[in-house]
Amino acid sequence: MKNYNKIEKGWFSEICPMWEGVALSLQVDEVLYSNKSQFQQIDLYQTRSHGKMLVLDGIIQLTERDEFGYQEMMAHVPLFAHPNPETVLVIGGGDGGVLREVGKHSPVKQIDFCEIDPEVIAVSKKFLPGMACGFDDPRVNIHIRDGNAFVRECHQVYEVIIVDSSDPVGPGEALFERPFYENLKQALRPGGIVATQGESFFLHQECVENLIRITRELFPVRGYANILVPTYPGGHIGVCLGSLGTELVKPAREIPATVQDRLKYYSRQVHEAAFVLPHFARKMMEG
Ligand code: SPM
């Protein structure tokens, strides 16, 4: 076990070997929950400035203040790129925030949700109702399982699969490897789209290059969309996308005004702009 969960003089710092020499700190007023589950260390803090913050194995997953950008982009970029997403699989994201966003899509009839750690769901239900409301949607079917095993053995196919994983250390590791992507591809309908947590090309160049290489090898259409999240190190993360033919860089459907009114980050303009990458990152995309 690494030296996670370190609070010094009231400040929590995210420090991890994946981005050696970089730390992100938030002031903590209270530790609301701290326990080692079967899979990982789970901590829930009341921060001074960002509401509650969920931390897994020492890595910030979300804060109440800025979670909306990540959850909206992970859900709405693939779902609005698809002309008619009826069946959706969400792997990971036990807080329920991505599910909350998927639930805003009226064409969606079935949402299968697979999470390895039921304790994350329980913590979210107790402390993060603004995200856990995603579980209240009657279209959601919860599967407590390893996401890798779930897609390997699943007999269903989906229009959209979203992988809201933690970083490639601990339980999330296999979700960044080629066999998992091969299984995701098998679980897609023709024209289907997969969207995965794509890390940051500023801080995790090797990891992003690897994801991009895998999607290039497996999917005829692929892309990487930027997301600004101030409480992830570097203030940046991305969603890595692959599709079996469907274009990704523009919404394929109108965004209903009733949906747009409920969004804080995503819009048609943001969708299109998110695929415009800095020159060095575009070169990474092109291999
Ligand atoms: N539903 C929210 C869960 C968040 N899952 C992704 C967390 C990623 C954390 N590390 C980000 C590092 C970015 N450089």
Coordinates of C-alpha atoms and ligand atoms in Angstrom, one line a residue:
M1 CA 0.0 0.0 0.0
K2 CA 1.4 3.4 -1.0
N3 CA 1.6 6.4 1.2
Y4 CA -2.0 7.4 0.4
N5 CA -4.4 9.4 2.4
K6 CA -1.9 11.9 3.7
I7 CA -3.3 15.0 5.3
E8 CA -0.7 17.5 6.6
K9 CA -1.7 20.6 8.5
G10 CA -5.3 20.2 7.3
W11 CA -4.3 19.9 3.6
F12 CA -4.9 16.8 1.5
S13 CA -2.4 16.4 -1.3
E14 CA -2.8 14.1 -4.3
I15 CA 0.7 12.7 -4.9
C16 CA 1.2 9.7 -7.1
P17 CA 4.1 8.1 -9.0
M18 CA 2.2 8.5 -12.2
W19 CA 2.9 12.2 -12.1
E20 CA 6.1 12.4 -10.1
G21 CA 7.0 15.8 -8.8
V22 CA 3.4 17.2 -9.1
A23 CA 0.9 17.6 -6.2
L24 CA -2.5 19.1 -6.0
S25 CA -3.7 20.2 -2.6
L26 CA -7.1 21.0 -1.1
Q27 CA -7.8 22.2 2.4
V28 CA -9.9 19.7 4.4
D29 CA -12.3 20.6 7.2
E30 CA -13.5 17.1 8.1
V31 CA -12.9 13.5 7.3
L32 CA -16.4 12.2 6.7
Y33 CA -15.5 8.6 5.8
S34 CA -12.3 6.6 5.6
N35 CA -12.1 2.9 5.0
K36 CA -10.2 0.3 3.1
S37 CA -12.7 -1.7 1.1
Q38 CA -12.0 -5.1 -0.5
F39 CA -10.5 -3.2 -3.5
Q40 CA -9.2 0.2 -2.4
Q41 CA -8.8 2.9 0.2
I42 CA -12.0 5.1 0.1
D43 CA -11.9 8.6 1.6
L44 CA -14.6 11.2 1.6
Y45 CA -13.6 14.7 2.8
Q46 CA -15.5 17.9 3.5
T47 CA -13.2 20.4 1.9
R48 CA -13.0 24.1 2.7
S49 CA -13.7 25.4 -0.8
H50 CA -15.0 22.5 -3.1
G51 CA -17.7 20.8 -1.1
K52 CA -17.3 17.1 -0.5
M53 CA -14.4 15.3 -2.3
L54 CA -14.2 11.6 -3.1
V55 CA -10.7 10.1 -3.0
L56 CA -9.8 6.5 -4.0
D57 CA -6.3 5.2 -3.2
G58 CA -5.2 8.7 -2.7
I59 CA -6.4 10.0 -6.1
I60 CA -9.1 12.7 -6.3
Q61 CA -12.1 11.3 -8.2
L62 CA -14.4 14.3 -7.9
T63 CA -15.4 17.3 -5.9
E64 CA -18.9 18.6 -5.6
R65 CA -17.8 21.9 -7.0
D66 CA -16.4 20.9 -10.3
E67 CA -17.6 17.3 -11.0
F68 CA -20.1 18.4 -13.6
G69 CA -17.5 18.9 -16.4
Y70 CA -16.1 15.4 -16.3
Q71 CA -19.4 13.6 -15.9
E72 CA -21.2 15.6 -18.6
M73 CA -18.4 15.2 -21.2
M74 CA -18.0 11.5 -20.5
A75 CA -21.7 10.9 -21.1
H76 CA -22.8 13.5 -23.6
V77 CA -19.9 13.4 -26.1
P78 CA -20.5 9.8 -27.0
L79 CA -24.3 9.9 -26.5
F80 CA -25.0 13.0 -28.6
A81 CA -22.5 11.7 -31.3
H82 CA -24.7 8.6 -31.7
P83 CA -27.9 9.1 -33.7
N84 CA -30.0 6.7 -31.6
P85 CA -28.5 5.3 -28.4
E86 CA -31.0 2.9 -27.0
T87 CA -28.7 0.6 -25.0
V88 CA -25.8 1.9 -22.9
L89 CA -23.2 0.3 -20.7
V90 CA -21.4 2.3 -18.0
I91 CA -18.4 0.6 -16.4
G92 CA -17.0 2.2 -13.2
G93 CA -18.1 5.5 -11.8
G94 CA -19.6 4.2 -8.6
D95 CA -20.5 7.7 -7.5
G96 CA -23.4 7.7 -10.1
G97 CA -22.5 11.0 -11.7
V98 CA -22.1 9.6 -15.3
L99 CA -25.3 7.7 -14.8
R100 CA -27.1 10.9 -13.8
E101 CA -26.0 12.4 -17.2
V102 CA -26.8 9.3 -19.3
G103 CA -30.3 9.4 -17.8
K104 CA -30.9 12.8 -19.5
H105 CA -31.1 11.1 -22.9
S106 CA -34.7 10.1 -23.8
P107 CA -33.7 7.6 -26.6
V108 CA -31.9 5.5 -24.0
K109 CA -34.1 2.5 -23.0
Q110 CA -31.6 0.5 -21.0
I111 CA -28.6 1.4 -18.9
D112 CA -26.4 -1.4 -17.7
F113 CA -24.0 -0.3 -15.0
C114 CA -21.0 -2.4 -13.8
E115 CA -18.9 -1.4 -10.8
I116 CA -16.4 -3.6 -9.0
D117 CA -16.6 -1.9 -5.6
P118 CA -20.1 -1.7 -3.9
E119 CA -18.7 0.3 -1.1
V120 CA -18.1 3.3 -3.5
I121 CA -21.8 3.2 -4.4
A122 CA -22.8 3.0 -0.7
V123 CA -20.6 6.0 0.2
S124 CA -22.0 8.0 -2.7
K125 CA -25.6 7.2 -1.7
K126 CA -24.8 8.3 1.9
F127 CA -22.7 11.4 1.2
L128 CA -23.1 12.5 -2.5
P129 CA -26.9 12.6 -3.3
G130 CA -26.3 15.0 -6.2
M131 CA -24.5 12.2 -8.0
A132 CA -26.1 9.1 -6.5
C133 CA -29.5 10.2 -7.9
G134 CA -28.2 8.6 -11.1
F135 CA -29.0 5.2 -9.5
D136 CA -32.7 6.2 -9.1
D137 CA -33.3 5.9 -12.8
P138 CA -35.6 2.9 -13.5
R139 CA -33.6 2.1 -16.7
V140 CA -30.5 1.4 -14.6
N141 CA -29.5 -2.3 -14.0
I142 CA -26.6 -2.6 -11.5
H143 CA -24.0 -5.3 -11.8
I144 CA -21.4 -5.6 -9.0
R145 CA -18.6 -7.1 -11.0
D146 CA -15.1 -6.6 -12.5
G147 CA -15.8 -4.5 -15.6
N148 CA -13.2 -6.5 -17.6
A149 CA -14.9 -9.8 -16.8
F150 CA -18.3 -8.3 -17.5
V151 CA -17.5 -7.2 -21.0
R152 CA -15.5 -10.4 -21.7
E153 CA -18.5 -12.6 -20.8
C154 CA -21.4 -10.4 -21.8
H155 CA -23.8 -11.5 -24.5
Q156 CA -25.5 -8.2 -25.0
V157 CA -24.4 -5.5 -27.4
Y158 CA -24.7 -1.7 -26.8
E159 CA -24.8 1.4 -28.9
V160 CA -22.6 3.3 -26.4
I161 CA -20.2 2.0 -23.8
I162 CA -18.7 4.5 -21.3
V163 CA -15.7 3.5 -19.1
D164 CA -15.5 5.9 -16.1
S165 CA -12.4 4.3 -14.6
S166 CA -10.0 5.3 -12.0
D167 CA -6.3 5.6 -13.0
P168 CA -4.3 2.7 -14.3
V169 CA -3.1 1.7 -10.9
G170 CA -5.0 -0.6 -8.6
P171 CA -8.5 -2.0 -9.7
G172 CA -8.5 0.2 -12.9
E173 CA -5.3 -1.2 -14.4
A174 CA -6.7 -3.8 -16.8
L175 CA -9.1 -1.1 -18.2
F176 CA -6.2 0.5 -20.0
E177 CA -5.0 -2.6 -21.8
R178 CA -5.7 -3.9 -25.3
P179 CA -7.6 -7.1 -24.3
F180 CA -10.2 -5.0 -22.5
Y181 CA -10.6 -2.8 -25.6
E182 CA -11.0 -5.8 -27.8
N183 CA -13.8 -7.0 -25.5
L184 CA -15.4 -3.6 -25.6
K185 CA -15.4 -3.7 -29.4
Q186 CA -17.1 -7.1 -29.3
A187 CA -19.8 -5.7 -27.1
L188 CA -20.7 -2.8 -29.5
R189 CA -23.5 -2.8 -32.1
P190 CA -22.6 -1.7 -35.7
G191 CA -21.8 2.0 -35.5
G192 CA -21.4 1.8 -31.7
I193 CA -19.2 4.1 -29.7
V194 CA -16.9 3.5 -26.8
A195 CA -15.7 6.4 -24.5
T196 CA -13.0 5.8 -21.9
Q197 CA -11.4 8.0 -19.2
G198 CA -8.4 9.2 -21.2
E199 CA -6.0 10.8 -18.6
S200 CA -4.1 13.9 -19.5
F201 CA -1.7 14.3 -22.4
F202 CA 0.2 16.9 -20.3
L203 CA 1.0 14.6 -17.4
H204 CA 0.6 11.0 -18.6
Q205 CA 1.9 11.1 -22.1
E206 CA 2.9 7.4 -22.2
C207 CA -0.5 6.3 -21.0
V208 CA -2.4 8.5 -23.5
E209 CA -0.2 7.4 -26.3
N210 CA -0.9 3.8 -25.5
L211 CA -4.7 4.4 -25.4
I212 CA -4.6 6.2 -28.7
R213 CA -2.5 3.4 -30.3
I214 CA -5.0 0.8 -29.1
T215 CA -8.1 2.8 -30.4
R216 CA -6.3 3.4 -33.7
E217 CA -5.6 -0.3 -34.1
L218 CA -9.2 -1.4 -33.3
F219 CA -11.6 1.4 -34.4
P220 CA -12.1 2.9 -37.8
V221 CA -13.1 6.3 -36.2
R222 CA -11.5 7.6 -33.1
G223 CA -10.9 10.9 -31.3
Y224 CA -9.7 12.4 -28.0
A225 CA -11.7 15.2 -26.4
N226 CA -10.4 17.7 -23.8
I227 CA -12.1 18.3 -20.5
L228 CA -11.2 21.0 -18.0
V229 CA -11.3 19.8 -14.4
P230 CA -9.6 22.1 -12.0
T231 CA -9.2 19.5 -9.2
Y232 CA -7.4 16.9 -11.4
P233 CA -3.7 17.5 -11.5
G234 CA -2.9 19.7 -14.4
G235 CA -6.5 20.9 -14.5
H236 CA -7.1 18.6 -17.4
I237 CA -8.3 15.2 -18.5
G238 CA -9.6 13.7 -21.7
V239 CA -12.1 11.2 -23.0
C240 CA -10.7 8.8 -25.5
L241 CA -13.3 7.6 -28.1
G242 CA -13.5 4.9 -30.7
S243 CA -16.4 4.1 -33.0
L244 CA -17.4 1.5 -35.5
G245 CA -18.1 4.1 -38.1
T246 CA -20.1 6.8 -36.4
E247 CA -18.6 10.3 -36.6
L248 CA -17.6 11.6 -33.2
V249 CA -16.6 15.3 -33.5
K250 CA -20.1 16.7 -33.9
P251 CA -23.4 16.0 -32.2
A252 CA -25.6 13.8 -34.5
R253 CA -28.8 15.0 -32.8
E254 CA -30.3 18.2 -31.7
I255 CA -29.7 19.0 -28.0
P256 CA -33.2 19.5 -26.6
A257 CA -33.5 22.9 -24.8
T258 CA -34.9 21.0 -21.8
V259 CA -31.6 19.0 -21.6
Q260 CA -29.3 22.0 -22.4
D261 CA -31.0 24.0 -19.6
R262 CA -29.9 21.2 -17.1
L263 CA -26.2 21.2 -18.3
K264 CA -23.4 23.4 -16.9
Y265 CA -20.5 22.4 -19.2
Y266 CA -21.6 20.5 -22.3
S267 CA -23.0 22.3 -25.4
R268 CA -22.8 21.7 -29.1
Q269 CA -20.0 24.3 -29.3
V270 CA -18.1 22.6 -26.4
H271 CA -18.5 19.2 -28.1
E272 CA -16.9 20.4 -31.3
A273 CA -14.2 22.5 -29.7
A274 CA -13.1 19.7 -27.3
F275 CA -11.6 17.7 -30.3
V276 CA -9.3 20.6 -31.2
L277 CA -6.0 19.6 -29.6
P278 CA -2.7 21.4 -29.0
H279 CA -0.3 20.7 -31.8
F280 CA 1.8 18.2 -29.9
A281 CA -1.3 16.2 -28.8
R282 CA -2.6 16.2 -32.3
K283 CA 0.6 14.6 -33.4
M284 CA 0.2 12.0 -30.7
M285 CA -3.3 11.3 -32.1
E286 CA -1.9 10.8 -35.6
G287 CA 0.8 8.5 -34.3
Ligands
SPM1 N1 -17.5 9.7 -11.9 C1 -16.3 10.3 -11.5 C2 -15.2 9.3 -11.3 C3 -13.9 9.9 -11.8 N2 -13.2 8.9 -12.6 C4 -12.0 9.4 -13.2 C5 -11.0 9.8 -12.1 C6 -9.6 10.1 -12.7 C7 -8.7 10.5 -11.6 N3 -7.4 10.9 -12.0 C8 -7.3 11.9 -12.9 C9 -6.0 12.2 -13.2 C10 -5.9 13.2 -14.4 N4 -4.7 13.6 -14.7

